Tab-separated table of C-alpha atoms and ligand atoms in Angstrom:
chain	number	residue	atom	x	y	z
A	16	MET	CA	-61.772	36.199	104.493
A	17	LYS	CA	-65.427	34.807	106.834
A	18	GLU	CA	-63.769	35.289	109.850
A	19	ALA	CA	-63.350	38.974	109.593
A	20	SER	CA	-66.524	39.872	110.511
A	21	SER	CA	-66.187	42.670	113.184
A	22	GLN	CA	-70.056	42.890	113.918
A	23	GLU	CA	-69.795	41.086	116.662
A	24	ASP	CA	-67.808	43.436	119.299
A	25	GLY	CA	-65.056	42.113	121.379
A	26	ALA	CA	-64.014	39.301	119.435
A	27	PRO	CA	-60.389	39.451	119.569
A	28	ALA	CA	-59.918	36.101	117.756
A	29	LYS	CA	-61.477	37.121	114.737
A	30	VAL	CA	-59.671	40.163	114.394
A	31	GLU	CA	-56.606	37.818	115.449
A	32	SER	CA	-57.746	35.663	112.304
A	33	ALA	CA	-58.624	38.666	109.556
A	34	ASN	CA	-55.255	40.045	110.720
A	35	SER	CA	-53.320	37.285	109.468
A	36	LEU	CA	-55.458	36.425	106.572
A	37	ALA	CA	-54.903	40.311	105.213
A	38	ALA	CA	-50.968	39.651	106.447
A	39	GLY	CA	-50.855	36.473	104.426
A	40	VAL	CA	-51.851	38.500	101.384
A	41	LEU	CA	-49.240	40.947	101.236
A	42	ARG	CA	-46.584	38.530	102.330
A	43	ARG	CA	-47.397	36.339	99.279
A	44	ASN	CA	-47.847	39.524	96.577
A	45	GLY	CA	-44.537	40.644	98.536
A	46	VAL	CA	-41.352	40.398	96.639
A	47	GLU	CA	-38.134	41.098	98.608
A	48	SER	CA	-38.190	44.612	99.339
A	49	TRP	CA	-42.131	45.543	97.775
A	50	THR	CA	-45.358	44.345	97.066
A	51	ARG	CA	-47.162	43.456	93.383
A	52	PRO	CA	-50.745	45.307	94.046
A	53	ALA	CA	-51.777	41.748	92.392
A	54	PRO	CA	-50.176	38.559	92.408
A	55	THR	CA	-50.609	38.324	88.299
A	56	LEU	CA	-52.688	41.482	86.760
A	57	TYR	CA	-50.528	44.290	88.280
A	58	PRO	CA	-46.854	42.652	88.709
A	59	HIS	CA	-44.639	45.566	89.090
A	60	GLN	CA	-44.327	48.508	91.514
A	61	TRP	CA	-47.496	50.444	91.538
A	62	SER	CA	-47.036	54.160	93.575
A	63	TRP	CA	-49.928	54.887	95.617
A	64	ASP	CA	-50.546	51.067	95.882
A	65	SER	CA	-47.169	51.224	97.491
A	66	ALA	CA	-48.377	53.618	100.155
A	67	PHE	CA	-51.310	52.862	100.628
A	68	ILE	CA	-49.581	48.704	101.429
A	69	ALA	CA	-47.136	50.582	103.999
A	70	LEU	CA	-49.651	51.636	105.670
A	71	GLY	CA	-50.935	48.542	106.803
A	72	LEU	CA	-47.677	46.992	107.016
A	73	ALA	CA	-46.935	49.331	109.683
A	74	HIS	CA	-49.218	47.562	111.844
A	75	THR	CA	-47.166	43.752	111.278
A	76	ASP	CA	-44.032	44.632	109.698
A	77	ASN	CA	-42.426	47.659	110.458
A	78	ARG	CA	-39.350	46.819	108.877
A	79	ARG	CA	-40.753	46.113	105.667
A	80	ALA	CA	-43.335	49.171	105.862
A	81	THR	CA	-40.289	50.938	105.309
A	82	ARG	CA	-38.879	49.004	102.946
A	83	GLU	CA	-41.272	49.402	100.950
A	84	LEU	CA	-40.921	53.361	100.282
A	85	GLU	CA	-37.621	53.026	100.047
A	86	THR	CA	-37.304	50.991	97.194
A	87	LEU	CA	-40.178	53.473	95.615
A	88	PHE	CA	-38.583	56.034	96.511
A	89	ALA	CA	-34.931	55.360	94.968
A	90	SER	CA	-36.896	55.599	91.568
A	91	GLN	CA	-37.873	58.950	92.264
A	92	TRP	CA	-37.284	61.701	89.340
A	93	ASP	CA	-34.506	64.480	89.500
A	94	THR	CA	-37.737	66.875	89.128
A	95	GLY	CA	-39.226	65.021	92.697
A	96	LYS	CA	-41.830	62.895	90.302
A	97	VAL	CA	-42.396	59.893	92.032
A	98	PRO	CA	-43.061	57.414	89.376
A	99	HIS	CA	-46.749	55.604	88.878
A	100	ILE	CA	-44.785	52.229	87.902
A	101	ILE	CA	-41.713	50.837	88.991
A	102	PHE	CA	-40.670	47.750	86.407
A	103	ASP	CA	-39.708	44.401	87.627
A	104	PRO	CA	-36.866	43.472	85.360
A	105	ASP	CA	-37.852	39.939	86.886
A	106	ALA	CA	-41.707	40.320	86.134
A	107	PRO	CA	-42.799	37.388	83.637
A	108	PRO	CA	-42.554	38.866	79.872
A	109	ARG	CA	-45.457	40.420	78.270
A	110	SER	CA	-47.213	40.341	81.702
A	111	TYR	CA	-48.660	43.645	81.643
A	112	PHE	CA	-48.778	46.055	78.941
A	113	PRO	CA	-48.062	49.132	78.515
A	114	ASP	CA	-44.642	47.777	79.677
A	115	ALA	CA	-41.021	49.691	80.265
A	116	GLU	CA	-40.454	49.470	76.281
A	117	ARG	CA	-43.329	51.730	75.488
A	118	TRP	CA	-42.747	53.977	78.295
A	119	ASN	CA	-39.411	54.513	77.233
A	120	SER	CA	-38.855	57.016	80.065
A	121	SER	CA	-35.038	56.785	80.598
A	122	ALA	CA	-34.013	57.382	77.068
A	123	LEU	CA	-36.463	59.628	76.483
A	124	SER	CA	-35.673	61.909	79.279
A	125	ALA	CA	-32.519	62.556	81.649
A	126	ASP	CA	-34.511	63.002	84.662
A	127	ALA	CA	-36.050	59.666	84.723
A	128	PRO	CA	-33.788	56.900	86.434
A	129	SER	CA	-32.197	54.690	83.916
A	130	ALA	CA	-33.007	50.985	85.864
A	131	PRO	CA	-35.272	49.736	87.057
A	132	HIS	CA	-37.429	51.540	84.213
A	133	THR	CA	-40.452	53.239	85.040
A	134	SER	CA	-43.667	54.940	83.731
A	135	GLY	CA	-43.786	58.727	83.127
A	136	LEU	CA	-46.803	59.601	85.077
A	137	CYS	CA	-47.361	60.199	89.002
A	138	GLN	CA	-50.034	59.344	91.101
A	139	PRO	CA	-52.038	60.257	94.327
A	140	PRO	CA	-49.607	61.276	96.844
A	141	VAL	CA	-50.644	59.220	99.769
A	142	HIS	CA	-46.725	58.655	101.110
A	143	ALA	CA	-45.991	61.224	103.724
A	144	VAL	CA	-49.427	59.924	105.375
A	145	ALA	CA	-47.894	56.462	105.068
A	146	VAL	CA	-44.425	57.610	106.976
A	147	HIS	CA	-46.258	59.196	109.655
A	148	ARG	CA	-48.785	56.134	110.113
A	149	ILE	CA	-45.015	53.933	110.525
A	150	TRP	CA	-43.936	56.966	112.908
A	151	GLU	CA	-47.408	56.831	115.339
A	152	THR	CA	-47.249	52.419	115.047
A	153	SER	CA	-43.772	52.818	116.329
A	154	ARG	CA	-44.504	55.141	119.340
A	155	GLY	CA	-44.109	53.969	122.823
A	156	LYS	CA	-42.436	50.423	120.796
A	157	ASP	CA	-38.967	49.394	121.883
A	158	GLU	CA	-36.197	52.262	121.965
A	159	ARG	CA	-34.082	50.792	119.004
A	160	ARG	CA	-37.529	50.638	117.467
A	161	VAL	CA	-38.398	54.364	117.537
A	162	SER	CA	-34.715	56.026	116.888
A	163	ARG	CA	-34.546	53.261	113.938
A	164	VAL	CA	-37.992	54.837	112.716
A	165	ARG	CA	-36.835	58.003	113.692
A	166	GLU	CA	-33.297	57.453	110.985
A	167	PHE	CA	-36.010	56.780	108.542
A	168	LEU	CA	-38.166	59.951	108.725
A	169	ARG	CA	-34.982	61.847	108.251
A	170	ASP	CA	-33.655	59.846	105.582
A	171	ASN	CA	-36.795	60.391	103.359
A	172	TYR	CA	-38.042	63.642	104.634
A	173	PRO	CA	-36.419	65.490	102.016
A	174	ARG	CA	-37.180	62.901	98.838
A	175	LEU	CA	-40.933	63.452	100.516
A	176	LEU	CA	-40.687	67.566	100.729
A	177	ASN	CA	-39.164	67.653	96.891
A	178	TRP	CA	-41.785	65.016	95.450
A	179	HIS	CA	-44.410	67.839	97.272
A	180	ARG	CA	-42.364	71.118	95.781
A	181	TYR	CA	-42.467	68.993	92.481
A	182	LEU	CA	-46.657	68.688	92.843
A	183	ALA	CA	-46.999	72.280	93.778
A	184	THR	CA	-45.085	73.740	91.291
A	185	ALA	CA	-44.631	71.654	87.840
A	186	ARG	CA	-48.164	70.554	88.672
A	187	ASP	CA	-49.308	74.094	89.614
A	188	PRO	CA	-47.951	76.851	87.700
A	189	GLU	CA	-50.982	78.667	88.531
A	190	GLU	CA	-50.433	78.910	92.419
A	191	SER	CA	-54.125	77.536	91.857
A	192	GLY	CA	-53.707	74.764	94.833
A	193	LEU	CA	-54.783	72.296	92.347
A	194	VAL	CA	-53.007	69.352	91.056
A	195	THR	CA	-53.298	69.294	86.881
A	196	ILE	CA	-52.745	65.561	85.531
A	197	TYR	CA	-52.122	64.770	82.215
A	198	HIS	CA	-53.679	61.074	82.202
A	199	PRO	CA	-56.559	59.471	83.524
A	200	TRP	CA	-53.942	56.785	85.045
A	201	GLU	CA	-52.602	59.513	87.048
A	202	SER	CA	-56.019	60.248	88.885
A	203	GLY	CA	-55.913	56.627	90.138
A	204	THR	CA	-59.608	56.478	89.178
A	205	ASP	CA	-58.684	55.350	85.739
A	206	ASN	CA	-62.053	54.957	83.683
A	207	SER	CA	-63.978	57.147	85.996
A	208	PRO	CA	-66.680	59.537	83.751
A	209	ARG	CA	-64.725	62.465	85.347
A	210	TRP	CA	-62.634	62.260	82.546
A	211	ASP	CA	-64.976	61.316	79.193
A	212	LYS	CA	-65.928	65.144	78.401
A	213	VAL	CA	-62.202	65.991	77.810
A	214	LEU	CA	-61.219	62.376	76.756
A	215	GLU	CA	-64.101	63.018	73.721
A	216	ALA	CA	-62.365	65.748	72.964
A	217	VAL	CA	-58.686	64.263	72.231
A	218	GLU	CA	-58.750	63.233	68.341
A	219	VAL	CA	-56.941	59.872	68.758
A	220	GLY	CA	-54.376	59.540	66.323
A	221	ASP	CA	-52.071	56.273	65.296
A	222	VAL	CA	-51.573	54.368	68.313
A	223	PRO	CA	-48.436	51.863	67.395
A	224	PRO	CA	-49.844	48.095	67.771
A	225	TYR	CA	-50.609	46.964	71.330
A	226	SER	CA	-52.508	44.051	72.687
A	227	ARG	CA	-53.710	44.421	76.460
A	228	HIS	CA	-52.582	41.817	78.684
A	229	ASP	CA	-54.678	42.998	81.736
A	230	LEU	CA	-57.826	41.000	79.878
A	231	GLN	CA	-56.942	38.052	80.933
A	232	HIS	CA	-56.221	38.194	84.473
A	233	VAL	CA	-60.166	39.329	85.275
A	234	ALA	CA	-63.248	36.856	85.018
A	235	ASP	CA	-65.606	39.307	82.721
A	236	ALA	CA	-63.876	41.512	80.495
A	237	SER	CA	-66.686	44.082	81.520
A	238	HIS	CA	-64.958	44.455	84.975
A	239	ARG	CA	-61.692	46.290	82.950
A	240	PRO	CA	-61.404	49.879	80.902
A	241	THR	CA	-63.358	49.200	77.505
A	242	ASP	CA	-60.237	49.184	73.954
A	243	PRO	CA	-62.297	52.558	73.272
A	244	GLU	CA	-60.727	53.574	76.627
A	245	TYR	CA	-57.410	52.191	76.104
A	246	ASP	CA	-57.175	53.360	72.947
A	247	ARG	CA	-57.224	57.125	73.955
A	248	PHE	CA	-54.764	56.068	77.172
A	249	LEU	CA	-52.312	54.995	74.858
A	250	TRP	CA	-52.846	57.620	72.440
A	251	LEU	CA	-51.817	60.572	75.236
A	252	LEU	CA	-49.013	57.944	76.059
A	253	GLU	CA	-47.709	58.367	72.644
A	254	LEU	CA	-48.170	62.499	72.805
A	255	LEU	CA	-46.457	62.788	76.496
A	256	LYS	CA	-43.674	60.479	75.141
A	257	ARG	CA	-43.231	63.423	72.036
A	258	THR	CA	-42.886	66.008	74.509
A	259	ARG	CA	-39.929	63.956	76.019
A	260	TYR	CA	-42.204	64.415	79.385
A	261	GLU	CA	-41.086	67.671	79.776
A	262	GLU	CA	-43.248	69.583	82.102
A	263	ALA	CA	-43.784	72.596	80.065
A	264	GLU	CA	-43.761	71.088	76.716
A	265	ILE	CA	-46.998	69.169	78.366
A	266	TYR	CA	-48.827	72.399	79.882
A	267	ALA	CA	-48.123	74.192	76.390
A	268	SER	CA	-49.693	71.054	73.939
A	269	HIS	CA	-50.824	68.401	75.971
A	270	PRO	CA	-55.192	67.928	75.506
A	271	PHE	CA	-55.302	66.165	78.723
A	272	LEU	CA	-54.839	69.035	81.467
A	273	VAL	CA	-57.266	68.403	84.031
A	274	LYS	CA	-57.599	69.750	87.947
A	275	ASP	CA	-58.321	66.641	89.832
A	276	VAL	CA	-60.194	67.673	93.154
A	277	LEU	CA	-59.263	64.556	94.984
A	278	PHE	CA	-55.534	64.125	93.880
A	279	SER	CA	-55.393	67.499	95.058
A	280	ALA	CA	-57.204	67.066	98.088
A	281	ILE	CA	-54.649	63.962	98.822
A	282	PHE	CA	-51.734	66.304	98.238
A	283	VAL	CA	-53.433	68.477	100.983
A	284	ALA	CA	-53.642	65.558	104.122
A	285	ALA	CA	-50.265	65.049	102.855
A	286	ASN	CA	-49.067	68.239	103.531
A	287	GLU	CA	-50.493	67.961	107.005
A	288	ALA	CA	-48.683	64.362	107.298
A	289	LEU	CA	-45.514	66.313	106.178
A	290	LEU	CA	-45.613	69.112	108.649
A	291	GLU	CA	-46.175	66.800	111.529
A	292	ILE	CA	-42.672	64.581	110.266
A	293	ALA	CA	-41.126	68.057	109.860
A	294	ASP	CA	-41.324	68.583	113.622
A	295	VAL	CA	-39.834	64.652	113.921
A	296	VAL	CA	-37.114	65.616	112.307
A	297	ASP	CA	-36.467	68.913	113.080
A	298	ALA	CA	-36.639	70.539	109.765
A	299	GLN	CA	-36.118	74.319	109.164
A	300	ASP	CA	-38.627	76.987	109.348
A	301	GLU	CA	-39.110	77.905	105.855
A	302	ASP	CA	-40.258	74.575	105.132
A	303	ARG	CA	-42.540	74.452	107.340
A	304	ALA	CA	-44.057	77.882	106.190
A	305	LEU	CA	-43.882	76.217	102.277
A	306	ILE	CA	-46.170	73.489	103.535
A	307	GLU	CA	-48.184	75.017	104.913
A	308	THR	CA	-48.513	77.616	102.103
A	309	TRP	CA	-49.588	74.097	100.191
A	310	ILE	CA	-51.939	73.605	102.361
A	311	HIS	CA	-53.756	76.461	102.606
A	312	ARG	CA	-53.567	77.158	98.718
A	313	GLY	CA	-55.231	73.418	98.833
A	314	ARG	CA	-58.627	74.065	100.744
A	315	ARG	CA	-58.398	77.317	98.687
A	316	GLY	CA	-58.428	75.680	95.707
A	317	LEU	CA	-60.820	73.452	96.602
A	318	GLY	CA	-63.023	75.619	97.761
A	319	GLU	CA	-63.297	77.313	94.207
A	320	CYS	CA	-64.490	73.841	92.806
A	321	TRP	CA	-67.514	73.258	94.853
A	322	ASP	CA	-70.996	72.974	92.975
A	323	PRO	CA	-74.160	74.269	95.069
A	324	GLU	CA	-76.449	72.499	93.319
A	325	LEU	CA	-74.577	68.709	93.559
A	326	LYS	CA	-73.659	69.339	96.601
A	327	LEU	CA	-69.801	68.246	95.715
A	328	CYS	CA	-66.513	68.761	94.415
A	329	MET	CA	-65.896	69.081	90.801
A	330	ASP	CA	-62.646	68.716	88.340
A	331	ARG	CA	-62.257	71.713	85.885
A	332	ASP	CA	-60.424	70.820	82.612
A	333	VAL	CA	-57.486	73.011	82.725
A	334	ARG	CA	-58.023	74.260	78.653
A	335	THR	CA	-61.309	75.542	78.827
A	336	GLY	CA	-61.806	76.034	82.835
A	337	GLU	CA	-64.792	74.168	82.876
A	338	PRO	CA	-65.863	72.252	85.675
A	339	LEU	CA	-66.636	68.500	85.423
A	340	ARG	CA	-69.757	68.008	86.223
A	341	VAL	CA	-70.503	64.036	87.382
A	342	ARG	CA	-71.392	63.179	90.164
A	343	THR	CA	-68.539	60.767	91.703
A	344	VAL	CA	-66.417	59.681	95.021
A	345	ALA	CA	-64.100	62.282	94.109
A	346	GLY	CA	-66.787	64.631	94.599
A	347	PHE	CA	-66.456	64.224	98.480
A	348	ALA	CA	-62.317	65.939	98.384
A	349	PRO	CA	-63.046	68.863	100.537
A	350	LEU	CA	-63.857	66.486	103.379
A	351	ILE	CA	-60.047	64.722	102.731
A	352	SER	CA	-58.421	67.826	102.639
A	353	GLY	CA	-60.352	68.811	105.688
A	354	GLY	CA	-60.124	71.999	107.667
A	355	LEU	CA	-64.109	72.748	106.659
A	356	ASP	CA	-66.578	75.013	108.253
A	357	PRO	CA	-69.287	72.933	109.627
A	358	GLY	CA	-71.795	74.597	106.828
A	359	ARG	CA	-69.750	72.903	104.352
A	360	ARG	CA	-69.412	69.832	106.345
A	361	ASP	CA	-72.858	69.203	106.868
A	362	GLU	CA	-73.486	69.541	103.029
A	363	LEU	CA	-71.061	66.526	102.383
A	364	LEU	CA	-72.256	64.511	104.737
A	365	GLU	CA	-76.050	65.270	103.694
A	366	THR	CA	-74.176	64.098	100.029
A	367	LEU	CA	-72.549	60.953	101.312
A	368	ASP	CA	-75.966	59.645	103.201
A	369	SER	CA	-78.067	60.359	100.142
A	370	PRO	CA	-79.451	57.892	97.823
A	371	ALA	CA	-76.606	59.492	95.626
A	372	PHE	CA	-74.271	57.281	97.363
A	373	SER	CA	-74.215	55.334	100.752
A	374	GLY	CA	-77.870	55.608	101.081
A	375	HIS	CA	-79.177	54.464	98.019
A	376	PRO	CA	-81.702	51.857	98.872
A	377	GLY	CA	-80.410	48.649	96.786
A	378	LEU	CA	-77.221	49.258	97.891
A	379	ARG	CA	-75.077	45.604	99.573
A	380	TRP	CA	-73.276	47.532	101.739
A	381	PRO	CA	-73.767	51.334	102.595
A	382	LEU	CA	-70.672	52.633	101.497
A	383	PRO	CA	-70.064	55.134	98.557
A	384	PRO	CA	-69.864	53.437	94.884
A	385	SER	CA	-67.444	54.917	93.015
A	386	THR	CA	-69.659	56.946	90.474
A	387	SER	CA	-73.112	57.648	92.167
A	388	PRO	CA	-75.904	55.297	91.276
A	389	GLU	CA	-78.177	58.727	89.918
A	390	ASP	CA	-74.982	59.385	87.423
A	391	PRO	CA	-76.058	58.705	84.312
A	392	SER	CA	-72.354	57.603	83.365
A	393	PHE	CA	-73.152	54.827	86.561
A	394	HIS	CA	-71.954	51.336	85.629
A	395	PRO	CA	-72.113	48.439	88.670
A	396	ARG	CA	-69.335	46.100	87.443
A	397	SER	CA	-67.133	48.415	85.547
A	398	TYR	CA	-64.331	49.296	87.260
A	399	TRP	CA	-64.093	52.851	88.566
A	400	ARG	CA	-67.452	53.863	87.008
A	401	GLY	CA	-70.009	52.510	89.653
A	402	PRO	CA	-68.243	49.534	91.890
A	403	THR	CA	-67.588	49.966	95.716
A	404	TRP	CA	-63.543	50.404	95.797
A	405	PRO	CA	-62.125	49.709	99.597
A	406	VAL	CA	-59.586	51.837	99.684
A	407	ALA	CA	-61.614	55.280	98.388
A	408	SER	CA	-63.918	53.494	100.956
A	409	TRP	CA	-61.212	54.332	103.761
A	410	LEU	CA	-59.732	57.229	102.562
A	411	LEU	CA	-63.384	58.726	103.523
A	412	TRP	CA	-63.532	56.376	107.282
A	413	TRP	CA	-59.784	58.176	107.759
A	414	SER	CA	-61.126	61.750	106.750
A	415	LEU	CA	-64.078	61.493	109.020
A	416	LEU	CA	-61.987	60.305	112.043
A	417	ARG	CA	-59.998	63.580	111.252
A	418	ALA	CA	-63.094	65.458	111.199
A	419	GLY	CA	-63.825	64.148	114.124
A	420	GLU	CA	-66.981	62.470	113.400
A	421	LEU	CA	-66.104	59.217	115.553
A	422	GLU	CA	-69.610	57.244	115.172
A	423	ARG	CA	-69.707	57.500	111.502
A	424	ALA	CA	-66.718	56.697	111.097
A	425	ASP	CA	-66.560	53.792	113.133
A	426	HIS	CA	-70.099	52.900	111.776
A	427	MET	CA	-68.087	52.826	108.506
A	428	ARG	CA	-65.165	51.247	109.521
A	429	LYS	CA	-67.306	48.319	110.915
A	430	THR	CA	-69.132	48.243	107.213
A	431	ILE	CA	-65.774	48.083	105.253
A	432	LEU	CA	-64.777	45.036	107.676
A	433	ASP	CA	-68.428	43.381	106.847
A	434	GLN	CA	-67.830	43.580	103.116
A	435	LEU	CA	-64.339	42.651	103.147
A	436	ALA	CA	-65.567	39.495	105.664
A	437	ASP	CA	-67.967	38.735	103.247
A	438	GLY	CA	-66.137	39.276	99.807
A	439	GLY	CA	-62.270	39.058	100.454
A	440	PHE	CA	-60.260	41.359	99.853
A	441	ALA	CA	-60.875	42.154	96.550
A	442	GLU	CA	-59.956	45.528	94.643
A	443	TYR	CA	-63.191	46.266	93.871
A	444	PHE	CA	-67.360	45.156	94.579
A	445	GLU	CA	-70.414	45.370	92.738
A	446	PRO	CA	-72.579	47.314	94.805
A	447	PHE	CA	-75.358	46.029	94.655
A	448	THR	CA	-74.919	42.406	94.822
A	449	GLY	CA	-71.732	42.595	96.930
A	450	GLU	CA	-69.707	40.496	94.219
A	451	PRO	CA	-65.927	40.341	94.258
A	452	LEU	CA	-64.616	42.028	91.288
A	453	GLY	CA	-61.300	42.220	89.067
A	454	SER	CA	-58.306	41.149	91.505
A	455	MET	CA	-59.069	38.501	93.922
A	456	GLU	CA	-56.150	39.250	96.165
A	457	GLN	CA	-55.418	43.241	96.197
A	458	SER	CA	-52.631	44.347	98.279
A	459	TRP	CA	-54.035	47.488	98.989
A	460	THR	CA	-57.275	45.960	100.232
A	461	ALA	CA	-55.801	43.750	102.571
A	462	ALA	CA	-53.484	46.727	103.421
A	463	VAL	CA	-56.081	48.762	104.903
A	464	ALA	CA	-57.879	45.951	106.072
A	465	LEU	CA	-54.942	45.831	108.793
A	466	ASP	CA	-55.428	49.347	109.323
A	467	LEU	CA	-58.743	49.555	110.230
A	468	LEU	CA	-58.836	46.632	111.812
A	469	ALA	CA	-55.884	48.295	114.360
A	470	ALA	CA	-58.314	51.000	115.468
A	471	GLU	CA	-60.747	48.181	116.574
A	472	ASN	CA	-58.161	47.324	119.047
A	473	GLY	CA	-57.386	51.183	119.504
A	474	SER	CA	-53.543	51.424	117.942
A	475	ALA	CA	-54.298	53.222	115.123
B	95	9WN	C1	-52.940	51.349	85.805
B	95	9WN	C2	-52.648	48.755	90.454
B	95	9WN	C3	-53.530	50.560	89.663
B	95	9WN	C4	-54.156	50.904	90.647
B	95	9WN	C5	-55.149	52.151	90.214
B	95	9WN	C6	-55.949	51.068	89.088
B	95	9WN	C7	-55.043	50.570	88.453
B	95	9WN	C8	-54.012	49.910	86.247
B	95	9WN	C9	-54.539	49.592	85.832
B	95	9WN	O1	-54.553	49.495	89.262
B	95	9WN	O2	-54.354	51.202	87.340
B	95	9WN	O3	-52.098	52.606	86.152
B	95	9WN	O4	-53.773	48.635	84.800
B	95	9WN	O5	-55.402	49.376	85.393
B	95	9WN	O6	-56.949	52.097	88.889
B	95	9WN	O7	-55.288	53.277	90.892
B	95	9WN	O8	-53.140	52.042	91.338
B	95	9WN	O9	-53.490	48.581	91.987
């Protein structure tokens, strides 16, 4: 993506060419009505990837953006849960593990759709943010497009509301404002050291035999989670299957129940977007009141997870009540949920700029690594244990914008685009060398690039 550099201002041709490179990735990874996160590593539809993809497509192909989300929501469970993977029956055999057979969700749970098969987990709820972006990009366009998008909002508002209701109830029976996850995969930051302590306490039983397919699709196995981590992931999956994916039973017996601050913050931001969607579709006042309650509750809950020493927000183990004290990018959750008092905002910005994150002197690009280089668990090449993820940088950029930190946001936007101009649309990057790692044509990286480039044109 050499042409995508934003360093020289006023270069519309460069922006144009970066746009078409990013759009090309999404086109190549596209399958009829949805988009694979990566051509071979991730051959099915993933939930939060699809939300980011739709957000990017909103700028280039509004119809495809709406179809992406409609396809995803067609597999919503009766409980309101949006599953984290929807398996493509036409994907090559043995292309991803765990596969539909291993999850066995439609046989085990009457709440799961019977076809296509899905996983039994969920992922962070970026969807309302994407739907809102689709609405924003349609404004000022021709009346036919605006009314088509308004129709899309009307059709999908109830699905979004059910999804959010599921998160606010089944995943937060304590009404803490914090969402409980059942598996590191639900966080979207799978092998982050955030989960180490809880995973260490899990006694791994007999995991049915399996072979990993992910390692065939990356240049080096050290980029991906380790085998012991995978054993734990798969053991947790077996335990969830034993409960038949029953929420109450999971809550009573599962060894991995964690209040995830990043997930919870995204939920708050998504509720803000849902509130605006509620206005467009003339939703009932009770709905608005409910969504506002979720926003306030979420911000309050996140406030209670503040670590004054680390100046970051910490996840919490539900079973022990203990905070999980690790310095990762998730700690910036309150910036994402918004509504901060100036003091807390300044503390977070101070942490962001410090050598623990973007201010580390060895970084190739001043962007926050997934885990702080100052944390003992840091590993510069291993997935969520250190590499820089453009999608996480996008979340912070967007949060800075919403917080009114326009100059910082603009600087961050340019830096992300420079990183991509240098290393392409990779899944993640070694923070010190800038080496692209993981999948080389990752859809959500291209999607966030489209959103950042649109902001350059003043249209996001
Ligand atoms: C497991 C698809 C997904 C992302 C996650 C990322 C990774 C899967 C995996 O890929 O997770 O869900 O096999 O590693 O961690 O955030 O949604 O891009």
